[in-house]
mmCIF file of C-alpha atoms in Angstrom:
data_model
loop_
_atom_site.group_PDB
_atom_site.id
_atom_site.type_symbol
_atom_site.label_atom_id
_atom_site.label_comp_id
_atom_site.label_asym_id
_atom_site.label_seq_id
_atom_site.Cartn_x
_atom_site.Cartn_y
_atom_site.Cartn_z
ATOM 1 C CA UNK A 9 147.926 110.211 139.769
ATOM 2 C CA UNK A 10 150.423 112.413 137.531
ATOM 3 C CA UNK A 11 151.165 109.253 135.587
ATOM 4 C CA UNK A 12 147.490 108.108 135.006
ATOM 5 C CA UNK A 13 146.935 111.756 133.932
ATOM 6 C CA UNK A 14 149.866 111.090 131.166
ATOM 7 C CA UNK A 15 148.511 107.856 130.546
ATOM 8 C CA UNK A 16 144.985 109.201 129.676
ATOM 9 C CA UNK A 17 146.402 112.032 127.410
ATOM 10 C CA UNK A 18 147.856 109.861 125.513
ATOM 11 C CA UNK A 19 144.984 107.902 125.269
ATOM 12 C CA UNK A 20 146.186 104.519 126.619
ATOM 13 C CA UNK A 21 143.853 103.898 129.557
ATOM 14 C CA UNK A 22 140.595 101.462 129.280
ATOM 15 C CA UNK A 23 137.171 102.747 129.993
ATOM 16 C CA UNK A 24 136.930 101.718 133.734
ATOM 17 C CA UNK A 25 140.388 103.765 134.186
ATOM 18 C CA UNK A 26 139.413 106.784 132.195
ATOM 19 C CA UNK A 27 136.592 106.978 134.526
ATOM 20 C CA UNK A 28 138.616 107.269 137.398
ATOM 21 C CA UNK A 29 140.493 110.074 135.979
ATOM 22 C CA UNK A 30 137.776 111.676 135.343
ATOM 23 C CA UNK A 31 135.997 111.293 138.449
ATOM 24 C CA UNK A 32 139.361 112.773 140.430
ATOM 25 C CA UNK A 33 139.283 115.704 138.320
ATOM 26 C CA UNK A 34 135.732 116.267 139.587
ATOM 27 C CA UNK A 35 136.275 116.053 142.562
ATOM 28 C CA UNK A 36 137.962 119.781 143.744
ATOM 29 C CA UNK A 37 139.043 122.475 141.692
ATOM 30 C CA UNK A 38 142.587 121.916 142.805
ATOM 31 C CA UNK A 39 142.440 118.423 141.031
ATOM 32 C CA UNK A 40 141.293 120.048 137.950
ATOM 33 C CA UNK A 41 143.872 123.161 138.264
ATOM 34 C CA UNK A 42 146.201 120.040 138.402
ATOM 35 C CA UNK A 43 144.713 117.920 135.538
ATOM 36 C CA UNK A 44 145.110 121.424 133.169
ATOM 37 C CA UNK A 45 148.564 122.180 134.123
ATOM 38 C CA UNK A 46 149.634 118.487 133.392
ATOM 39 C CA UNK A 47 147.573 119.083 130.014
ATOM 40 C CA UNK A 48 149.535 122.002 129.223
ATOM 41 C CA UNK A 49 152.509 120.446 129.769
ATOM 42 C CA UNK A 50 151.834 117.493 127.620
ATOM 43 C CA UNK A 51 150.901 119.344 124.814
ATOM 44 C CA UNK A 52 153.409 122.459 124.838
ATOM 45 C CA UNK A 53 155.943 119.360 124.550
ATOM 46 C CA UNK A 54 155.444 119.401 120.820
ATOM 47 C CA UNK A 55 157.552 117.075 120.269
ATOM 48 C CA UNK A 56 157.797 114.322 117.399
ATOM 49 C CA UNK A 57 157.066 111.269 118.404
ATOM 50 C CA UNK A 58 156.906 108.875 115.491
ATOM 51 C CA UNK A 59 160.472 107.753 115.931
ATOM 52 C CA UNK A 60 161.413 104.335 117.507
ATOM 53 C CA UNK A 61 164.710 106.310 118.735
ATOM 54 C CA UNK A 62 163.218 108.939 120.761
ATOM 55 C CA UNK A 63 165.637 111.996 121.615
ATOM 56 C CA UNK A 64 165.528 112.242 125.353
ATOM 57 C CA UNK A 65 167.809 115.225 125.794
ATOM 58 C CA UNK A 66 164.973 116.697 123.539
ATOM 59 C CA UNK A 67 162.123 115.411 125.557
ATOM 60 C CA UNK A 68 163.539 116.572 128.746
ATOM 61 C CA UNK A 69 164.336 120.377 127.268
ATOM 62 C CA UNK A 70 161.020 121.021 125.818
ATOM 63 C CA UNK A 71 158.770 119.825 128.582
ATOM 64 C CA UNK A 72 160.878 121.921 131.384
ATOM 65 C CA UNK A 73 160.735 125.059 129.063
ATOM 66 C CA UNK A 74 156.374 124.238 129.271
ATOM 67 C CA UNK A 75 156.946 124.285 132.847
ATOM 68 C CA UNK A 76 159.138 127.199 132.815
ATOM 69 C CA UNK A 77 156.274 129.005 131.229
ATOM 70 C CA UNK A 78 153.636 127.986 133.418
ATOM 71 C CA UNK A 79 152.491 130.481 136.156
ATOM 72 C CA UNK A 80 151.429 127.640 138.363
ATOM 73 C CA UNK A 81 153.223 126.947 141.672
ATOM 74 C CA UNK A 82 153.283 123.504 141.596
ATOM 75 C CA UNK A 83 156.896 123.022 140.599
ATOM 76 C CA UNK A 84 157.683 120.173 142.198
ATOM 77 C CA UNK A 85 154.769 118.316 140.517
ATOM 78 C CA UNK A 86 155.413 119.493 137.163
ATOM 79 C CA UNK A 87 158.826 118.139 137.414
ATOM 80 C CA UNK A 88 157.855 114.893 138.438
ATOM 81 C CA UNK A 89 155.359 115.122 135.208
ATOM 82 C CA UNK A 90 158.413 115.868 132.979
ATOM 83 C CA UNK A 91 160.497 113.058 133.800
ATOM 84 C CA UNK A 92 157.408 110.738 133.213
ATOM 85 C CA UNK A 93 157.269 112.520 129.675
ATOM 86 C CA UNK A 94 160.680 112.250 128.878
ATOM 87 C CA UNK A 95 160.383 108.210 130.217
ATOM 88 C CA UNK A 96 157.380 107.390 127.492
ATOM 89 C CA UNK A 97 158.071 110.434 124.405
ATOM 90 C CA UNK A 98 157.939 108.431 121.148
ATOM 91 C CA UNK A 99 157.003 104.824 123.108
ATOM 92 C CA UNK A 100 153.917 103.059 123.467
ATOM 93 C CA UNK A 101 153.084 102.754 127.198
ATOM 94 C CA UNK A 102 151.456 99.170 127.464
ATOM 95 C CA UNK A 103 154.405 97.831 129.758
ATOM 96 C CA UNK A 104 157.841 99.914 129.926
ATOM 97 C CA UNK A 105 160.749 100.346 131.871
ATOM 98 C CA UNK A 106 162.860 102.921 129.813
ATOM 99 C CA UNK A 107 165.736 104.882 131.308
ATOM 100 C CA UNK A 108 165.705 108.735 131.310
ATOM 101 C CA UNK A 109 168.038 111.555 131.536
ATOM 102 C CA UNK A 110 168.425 111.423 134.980
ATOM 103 C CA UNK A 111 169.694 107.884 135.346
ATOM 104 C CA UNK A 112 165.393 107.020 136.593
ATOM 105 C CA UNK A 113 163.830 103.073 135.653
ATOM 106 C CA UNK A 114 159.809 103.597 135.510
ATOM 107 C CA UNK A 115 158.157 100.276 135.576
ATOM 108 C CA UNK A 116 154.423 100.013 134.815
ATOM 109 C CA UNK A 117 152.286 97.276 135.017
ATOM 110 C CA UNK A 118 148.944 96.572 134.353
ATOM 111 C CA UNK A 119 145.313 94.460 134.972
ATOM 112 C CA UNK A 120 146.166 90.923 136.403
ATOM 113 C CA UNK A 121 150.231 91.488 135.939
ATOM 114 C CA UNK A 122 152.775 90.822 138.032
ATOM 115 C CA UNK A 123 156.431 91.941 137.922
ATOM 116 C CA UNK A 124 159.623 91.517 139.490
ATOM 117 C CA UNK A 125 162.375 93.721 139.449
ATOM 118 C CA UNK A 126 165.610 93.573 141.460
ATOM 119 C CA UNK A 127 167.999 96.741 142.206
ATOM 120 C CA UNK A 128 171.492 97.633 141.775
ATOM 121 C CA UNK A 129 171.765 96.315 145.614
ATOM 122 C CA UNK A 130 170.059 93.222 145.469
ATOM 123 C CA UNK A 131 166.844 94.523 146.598
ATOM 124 C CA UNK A 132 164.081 92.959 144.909
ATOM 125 C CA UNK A 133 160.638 94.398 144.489
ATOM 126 C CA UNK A 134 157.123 92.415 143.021
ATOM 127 C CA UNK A 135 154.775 95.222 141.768
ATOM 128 C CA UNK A 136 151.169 94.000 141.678
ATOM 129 C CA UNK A 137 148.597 94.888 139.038
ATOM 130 C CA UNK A 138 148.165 98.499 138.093
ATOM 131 C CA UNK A 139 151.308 99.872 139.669
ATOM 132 C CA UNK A 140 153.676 102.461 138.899
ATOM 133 C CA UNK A 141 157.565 102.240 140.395
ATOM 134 C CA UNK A 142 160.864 104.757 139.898
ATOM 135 C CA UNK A 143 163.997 103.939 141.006
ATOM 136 C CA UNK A 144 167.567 104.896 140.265
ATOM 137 C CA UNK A 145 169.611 102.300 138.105
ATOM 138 C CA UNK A 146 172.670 103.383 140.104
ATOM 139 C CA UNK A 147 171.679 104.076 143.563
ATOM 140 C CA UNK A 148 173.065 106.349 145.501
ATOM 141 C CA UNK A 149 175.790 106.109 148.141
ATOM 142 C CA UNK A 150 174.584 107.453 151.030
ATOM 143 C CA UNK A 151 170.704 107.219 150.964
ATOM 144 C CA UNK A 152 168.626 104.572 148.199
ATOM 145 C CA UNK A 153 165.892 106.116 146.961
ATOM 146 C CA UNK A 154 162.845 105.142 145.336
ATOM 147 C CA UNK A 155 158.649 106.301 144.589
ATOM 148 C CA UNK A 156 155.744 104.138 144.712
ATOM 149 C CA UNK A 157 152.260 104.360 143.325
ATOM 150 C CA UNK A 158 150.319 100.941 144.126
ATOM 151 C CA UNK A 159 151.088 97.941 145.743
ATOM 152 C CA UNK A 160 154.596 96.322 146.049
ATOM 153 C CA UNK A 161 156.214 93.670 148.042
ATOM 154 C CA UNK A 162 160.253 95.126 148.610
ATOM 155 C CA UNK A 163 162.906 93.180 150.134
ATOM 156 C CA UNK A 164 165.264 95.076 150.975
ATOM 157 C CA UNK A 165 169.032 94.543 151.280
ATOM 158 C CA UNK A 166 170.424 94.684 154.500
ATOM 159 C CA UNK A 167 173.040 98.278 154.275
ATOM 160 C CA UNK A 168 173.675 99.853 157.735
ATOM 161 C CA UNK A 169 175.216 102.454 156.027
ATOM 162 C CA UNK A 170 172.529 103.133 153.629
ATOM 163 C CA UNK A 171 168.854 103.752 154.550
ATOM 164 C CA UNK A 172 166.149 102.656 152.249
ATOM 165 C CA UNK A 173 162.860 105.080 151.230
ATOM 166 C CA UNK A 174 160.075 104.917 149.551
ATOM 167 C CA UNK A 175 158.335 107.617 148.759
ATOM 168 C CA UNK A 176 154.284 107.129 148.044
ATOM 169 C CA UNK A 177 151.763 109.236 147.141
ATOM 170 C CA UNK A 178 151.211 110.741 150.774
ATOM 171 C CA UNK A 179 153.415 108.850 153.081
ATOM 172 C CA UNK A 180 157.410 107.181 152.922
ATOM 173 C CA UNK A 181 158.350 104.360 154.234
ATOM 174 C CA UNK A 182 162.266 104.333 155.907
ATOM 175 C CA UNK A 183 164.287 100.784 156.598
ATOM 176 C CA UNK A 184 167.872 99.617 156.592
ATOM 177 C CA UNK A 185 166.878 96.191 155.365
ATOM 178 C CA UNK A 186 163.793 94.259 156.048
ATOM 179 C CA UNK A 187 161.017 92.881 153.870
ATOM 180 C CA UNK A 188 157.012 94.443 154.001
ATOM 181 C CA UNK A 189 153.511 94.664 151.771
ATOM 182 C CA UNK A 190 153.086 98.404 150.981
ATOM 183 C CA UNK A 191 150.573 99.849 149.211
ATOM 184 C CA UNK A 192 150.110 103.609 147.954
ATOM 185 C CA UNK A 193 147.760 105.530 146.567
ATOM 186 C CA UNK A 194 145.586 108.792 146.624
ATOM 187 C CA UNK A 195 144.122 109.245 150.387
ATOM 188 C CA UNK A 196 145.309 105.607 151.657
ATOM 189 C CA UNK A 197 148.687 103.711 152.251
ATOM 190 C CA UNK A 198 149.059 100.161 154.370
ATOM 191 C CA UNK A 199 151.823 98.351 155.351
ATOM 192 C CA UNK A 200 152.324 94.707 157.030
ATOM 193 C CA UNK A 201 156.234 94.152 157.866
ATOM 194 C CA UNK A 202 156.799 90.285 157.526
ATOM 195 C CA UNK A 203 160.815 91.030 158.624
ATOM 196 C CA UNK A 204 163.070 93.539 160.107
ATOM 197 C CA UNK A 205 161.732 97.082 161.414
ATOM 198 C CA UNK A 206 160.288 99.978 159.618
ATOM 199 C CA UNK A 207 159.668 103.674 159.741
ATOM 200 C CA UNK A 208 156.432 104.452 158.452
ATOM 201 C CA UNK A 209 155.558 108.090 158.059
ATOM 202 C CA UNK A 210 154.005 111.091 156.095
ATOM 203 C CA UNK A 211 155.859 112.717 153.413
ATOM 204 C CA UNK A 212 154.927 116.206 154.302
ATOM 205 C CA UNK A 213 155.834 115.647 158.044
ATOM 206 C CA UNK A 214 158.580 113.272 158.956
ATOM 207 C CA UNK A 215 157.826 113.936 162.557
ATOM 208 C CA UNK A 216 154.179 112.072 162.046
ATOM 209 C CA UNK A 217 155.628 108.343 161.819
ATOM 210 C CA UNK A 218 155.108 105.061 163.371
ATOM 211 C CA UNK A 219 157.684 102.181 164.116
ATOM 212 C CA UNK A 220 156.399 98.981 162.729
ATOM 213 C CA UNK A 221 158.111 95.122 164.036
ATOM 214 C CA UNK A 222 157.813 92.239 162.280
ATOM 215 C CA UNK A 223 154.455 90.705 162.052
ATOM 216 C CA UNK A 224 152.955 93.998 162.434
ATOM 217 C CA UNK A 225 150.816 97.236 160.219
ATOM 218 C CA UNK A 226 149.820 99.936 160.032
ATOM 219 C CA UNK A 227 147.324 102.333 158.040
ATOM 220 C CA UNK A 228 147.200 106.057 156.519
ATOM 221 C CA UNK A 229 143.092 106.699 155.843
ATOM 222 C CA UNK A 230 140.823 110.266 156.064
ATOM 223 C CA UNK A 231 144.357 111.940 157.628
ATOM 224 C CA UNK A 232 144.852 109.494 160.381
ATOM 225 C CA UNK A 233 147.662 107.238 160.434
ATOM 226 C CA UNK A 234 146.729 104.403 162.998
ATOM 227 C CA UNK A 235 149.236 101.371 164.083
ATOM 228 C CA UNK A 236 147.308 97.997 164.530
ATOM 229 C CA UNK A 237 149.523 94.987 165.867
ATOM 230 C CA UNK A 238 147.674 92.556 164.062
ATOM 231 C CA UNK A 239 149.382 91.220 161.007
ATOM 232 C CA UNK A 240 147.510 91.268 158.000
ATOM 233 C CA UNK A 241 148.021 87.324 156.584
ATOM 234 C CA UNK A 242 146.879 87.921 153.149
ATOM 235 C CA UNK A 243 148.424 91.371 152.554
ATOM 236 C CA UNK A 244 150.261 89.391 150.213
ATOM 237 C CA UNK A 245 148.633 86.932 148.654
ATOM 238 C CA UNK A 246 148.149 88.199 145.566
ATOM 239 C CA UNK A 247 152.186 88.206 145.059
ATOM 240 C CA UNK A 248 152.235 84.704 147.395
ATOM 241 C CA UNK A 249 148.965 83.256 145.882
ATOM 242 C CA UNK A 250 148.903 81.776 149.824
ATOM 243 C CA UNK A 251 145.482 82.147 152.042
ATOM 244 C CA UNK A 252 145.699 81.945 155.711
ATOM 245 C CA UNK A 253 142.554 81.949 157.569
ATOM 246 C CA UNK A 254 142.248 81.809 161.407
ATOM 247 C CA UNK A 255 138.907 81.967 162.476
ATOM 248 C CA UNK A 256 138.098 84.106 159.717
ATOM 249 C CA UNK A 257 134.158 84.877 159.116
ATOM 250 C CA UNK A 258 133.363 82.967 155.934
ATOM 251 C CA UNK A 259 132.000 87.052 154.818
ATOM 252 C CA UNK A 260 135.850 87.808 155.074
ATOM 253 C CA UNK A 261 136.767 84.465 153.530
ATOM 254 C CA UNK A 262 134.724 85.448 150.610
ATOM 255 C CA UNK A 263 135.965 89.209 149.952
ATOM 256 C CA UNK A 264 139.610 87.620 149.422
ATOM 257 C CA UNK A 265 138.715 84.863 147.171
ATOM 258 C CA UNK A 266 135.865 87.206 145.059
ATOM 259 C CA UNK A 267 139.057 89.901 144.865
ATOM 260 C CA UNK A 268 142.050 87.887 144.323
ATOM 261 C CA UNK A 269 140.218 85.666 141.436
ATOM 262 C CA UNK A 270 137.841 88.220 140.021
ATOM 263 C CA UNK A 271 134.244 86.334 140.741
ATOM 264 C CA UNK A 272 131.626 87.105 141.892
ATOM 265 C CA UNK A 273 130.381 85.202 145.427
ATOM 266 C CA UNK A 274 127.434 85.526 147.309
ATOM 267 C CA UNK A 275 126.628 83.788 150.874
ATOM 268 C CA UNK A 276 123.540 82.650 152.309
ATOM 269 C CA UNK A 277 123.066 85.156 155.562
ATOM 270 C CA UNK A 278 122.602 81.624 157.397
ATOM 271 C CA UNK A 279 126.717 81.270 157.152
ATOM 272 C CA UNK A 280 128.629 84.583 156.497
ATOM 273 C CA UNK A 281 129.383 84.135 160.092
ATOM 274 C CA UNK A 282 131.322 80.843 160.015
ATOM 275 C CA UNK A 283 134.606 81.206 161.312
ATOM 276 C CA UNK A 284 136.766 79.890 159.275
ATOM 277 C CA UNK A 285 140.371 78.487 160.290
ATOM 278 C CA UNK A 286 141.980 77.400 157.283
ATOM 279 C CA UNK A 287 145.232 77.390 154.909
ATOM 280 C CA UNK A 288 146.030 77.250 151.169
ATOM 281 C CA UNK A 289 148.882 77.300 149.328
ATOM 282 C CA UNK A 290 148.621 77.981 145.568
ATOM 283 C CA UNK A 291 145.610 76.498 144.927
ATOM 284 C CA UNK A 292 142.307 77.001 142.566
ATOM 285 C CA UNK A 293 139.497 78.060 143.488
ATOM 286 C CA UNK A 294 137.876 75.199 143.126
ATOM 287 C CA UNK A 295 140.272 73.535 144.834
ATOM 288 C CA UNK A 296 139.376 75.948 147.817
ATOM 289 C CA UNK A 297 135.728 75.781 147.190
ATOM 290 C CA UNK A 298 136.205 71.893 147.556
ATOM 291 C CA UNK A 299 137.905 72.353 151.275
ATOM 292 C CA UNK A 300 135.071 74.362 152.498
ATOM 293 C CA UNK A 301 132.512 71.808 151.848
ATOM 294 C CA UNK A 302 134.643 69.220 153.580
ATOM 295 C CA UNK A 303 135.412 71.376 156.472
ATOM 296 C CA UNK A 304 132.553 73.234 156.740
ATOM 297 C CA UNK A 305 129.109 71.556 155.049
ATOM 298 C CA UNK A 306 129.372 74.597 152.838
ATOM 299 C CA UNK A 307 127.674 73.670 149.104
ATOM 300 C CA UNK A 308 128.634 75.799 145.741
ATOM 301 C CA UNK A 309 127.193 76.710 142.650
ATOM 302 C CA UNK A 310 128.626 78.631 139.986
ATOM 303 C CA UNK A 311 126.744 80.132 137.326
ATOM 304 C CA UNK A 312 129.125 82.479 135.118
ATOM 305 C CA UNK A 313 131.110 84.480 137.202
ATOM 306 C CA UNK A 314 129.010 84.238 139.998
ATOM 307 C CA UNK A 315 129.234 81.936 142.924
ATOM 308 C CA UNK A 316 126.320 81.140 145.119
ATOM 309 C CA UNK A 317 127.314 79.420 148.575
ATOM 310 C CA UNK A 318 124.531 77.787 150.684
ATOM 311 C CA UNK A 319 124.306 75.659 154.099
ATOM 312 C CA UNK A 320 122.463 74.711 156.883
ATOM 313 C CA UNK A 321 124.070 76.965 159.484
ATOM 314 C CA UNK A 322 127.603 77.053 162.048
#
């Protein structure tokens, strides 16, 4: 959230997102302490910004001398907000990956983009849309370290010697080389391991974790982390664009489609209940669309972004 908070000082966010800023804020007086202290920072930085050759040494010195001014205990935080200053001082914040004093790559992306980025140790990582991910470009010898706010597919390199952590917003995630869906934000995290084994805990206490197997998840939600052996198919399909379906309700059928391709789609109440057993790799939604009528006497009709689906029954 420190990073959205930058991100809508600056003035960079769209309307939906400065919403959601907003609405945080109002949500406790601890998230607005928060929101003011990051404020203060920002704007005690006084820095110039109108270069194309930012000074980060500069940067870096004037936004920890905010901080060292601030009566707030939230040290750690502010920290964290510095080196996300010092990252984006002078640039425009679209899409970056910039390189600051402390050896830290920031990667950002945004609506309906993609990236892939691969570590010093072969590691490679797919953010998905809205994202924000900080890793070391030289990673370090005896523990490799990075943060996640978002979603992200990681495989990791296999090093015995060297665990691998990511820390989220509220929980970390701890593996010596595997591959897993994780997803991070305020109040929720998820993971579905597709290889290898994982440590899944919280942040704040190491000693609340789970061990995850392949083909496994597991869920952080209202303060509760819960394990689930069922593998999540589709955790990944927006990286994948791959559906599986087995004996999916055509109601669950439709939340993935309407969220991974943005439309709207409404079902008759005569055939949410369908189950639905079913794969697709990489195709349109029309394409889809088509497969369901074949499979499943299930008619469409678009109008706009909406999709209406009708049929006689299961």
């Amino acid at each position: 959230m420190e990073f959205k908070i930058l991100v809508y000082l600056k003035g960079e966010l769209n309307e939906k997102e400065q919403h959601q800023v907003e609405q945080w804020v109002a949500l406790s007086d601890a998230n607005q302490q928060a929101f003011n202290e990051i404020e203060k920072i920002y704007h005690s930085s006084e820095l110039d910004t109108s270069t194309i050759n930012p000074n980060v040494d500069q940067a870096w010195n004037a936004v920890v001398s905010a901080i060292d001014q601030s009566k707030s205990a939230g040290s750690v935080m502010l920290y964290r907000v510095a080196a996300m200053i010092t990252v984006f001082i002078g640039l425009g914040i679209l899409v970056f990956q910039y390189q600051n004093q402390n050896g830290q790559q920031i990667a950002r992306t945004l609506d309906d983009e993609i990236k892939k980025i691969e570590l010093a140790d072969g590691t490679v990582v797919w953010l998905n849309e809205n994202t924000v991910f900080t890793y070391p470009k030289e990673l370090d010898e005896e523990e490799r370290v990075v943060a996640l706010e978002g979603q992200a597919y990681f495989d990791v390199a296999k090093d015995p010697n060297r665990p691998f952590r990511i820390v989220g917003n509220q929980t970390a995630v701890e593996v010596l080389g595997t591959s897993f869906d994780f997803i991070s934000k305020d109040n929720f995290a998820n993971i579905n391991v597709t290889s290898g084994r994982v440590s899944f805990e919280l942040v704040e206490d190491e000693e609340i974790k789970v061990i995850l197997e392949k083909g496994s998840q597991a869920t952080f939600k209202s303060n509760q982390m819960v394990k689930n052996e069922e593998f999540n198919d589709n955790a990944s399909s927006w990286m994948t664009k791959d559906f599986v379906f087995k004996s999916s309700p055509l109601s669950v059928v439709v939340e993935k489609l309407s969220q991974h391709f943005e439309v709207k789609i409404k079902v008759d109440d005569a055939i949410k209940n369908c189950l639905i057993t079913s794969s697709f790799e990489d195709k349109e939604l029309t394409e889809i669309l088509d497969t369901l009528e074949a499979i499943a006497n299930i008619k469409s009709e678009q109008k706009g972004k909406t999709i209406k689906l009708t049929g006689p029954g299961c």
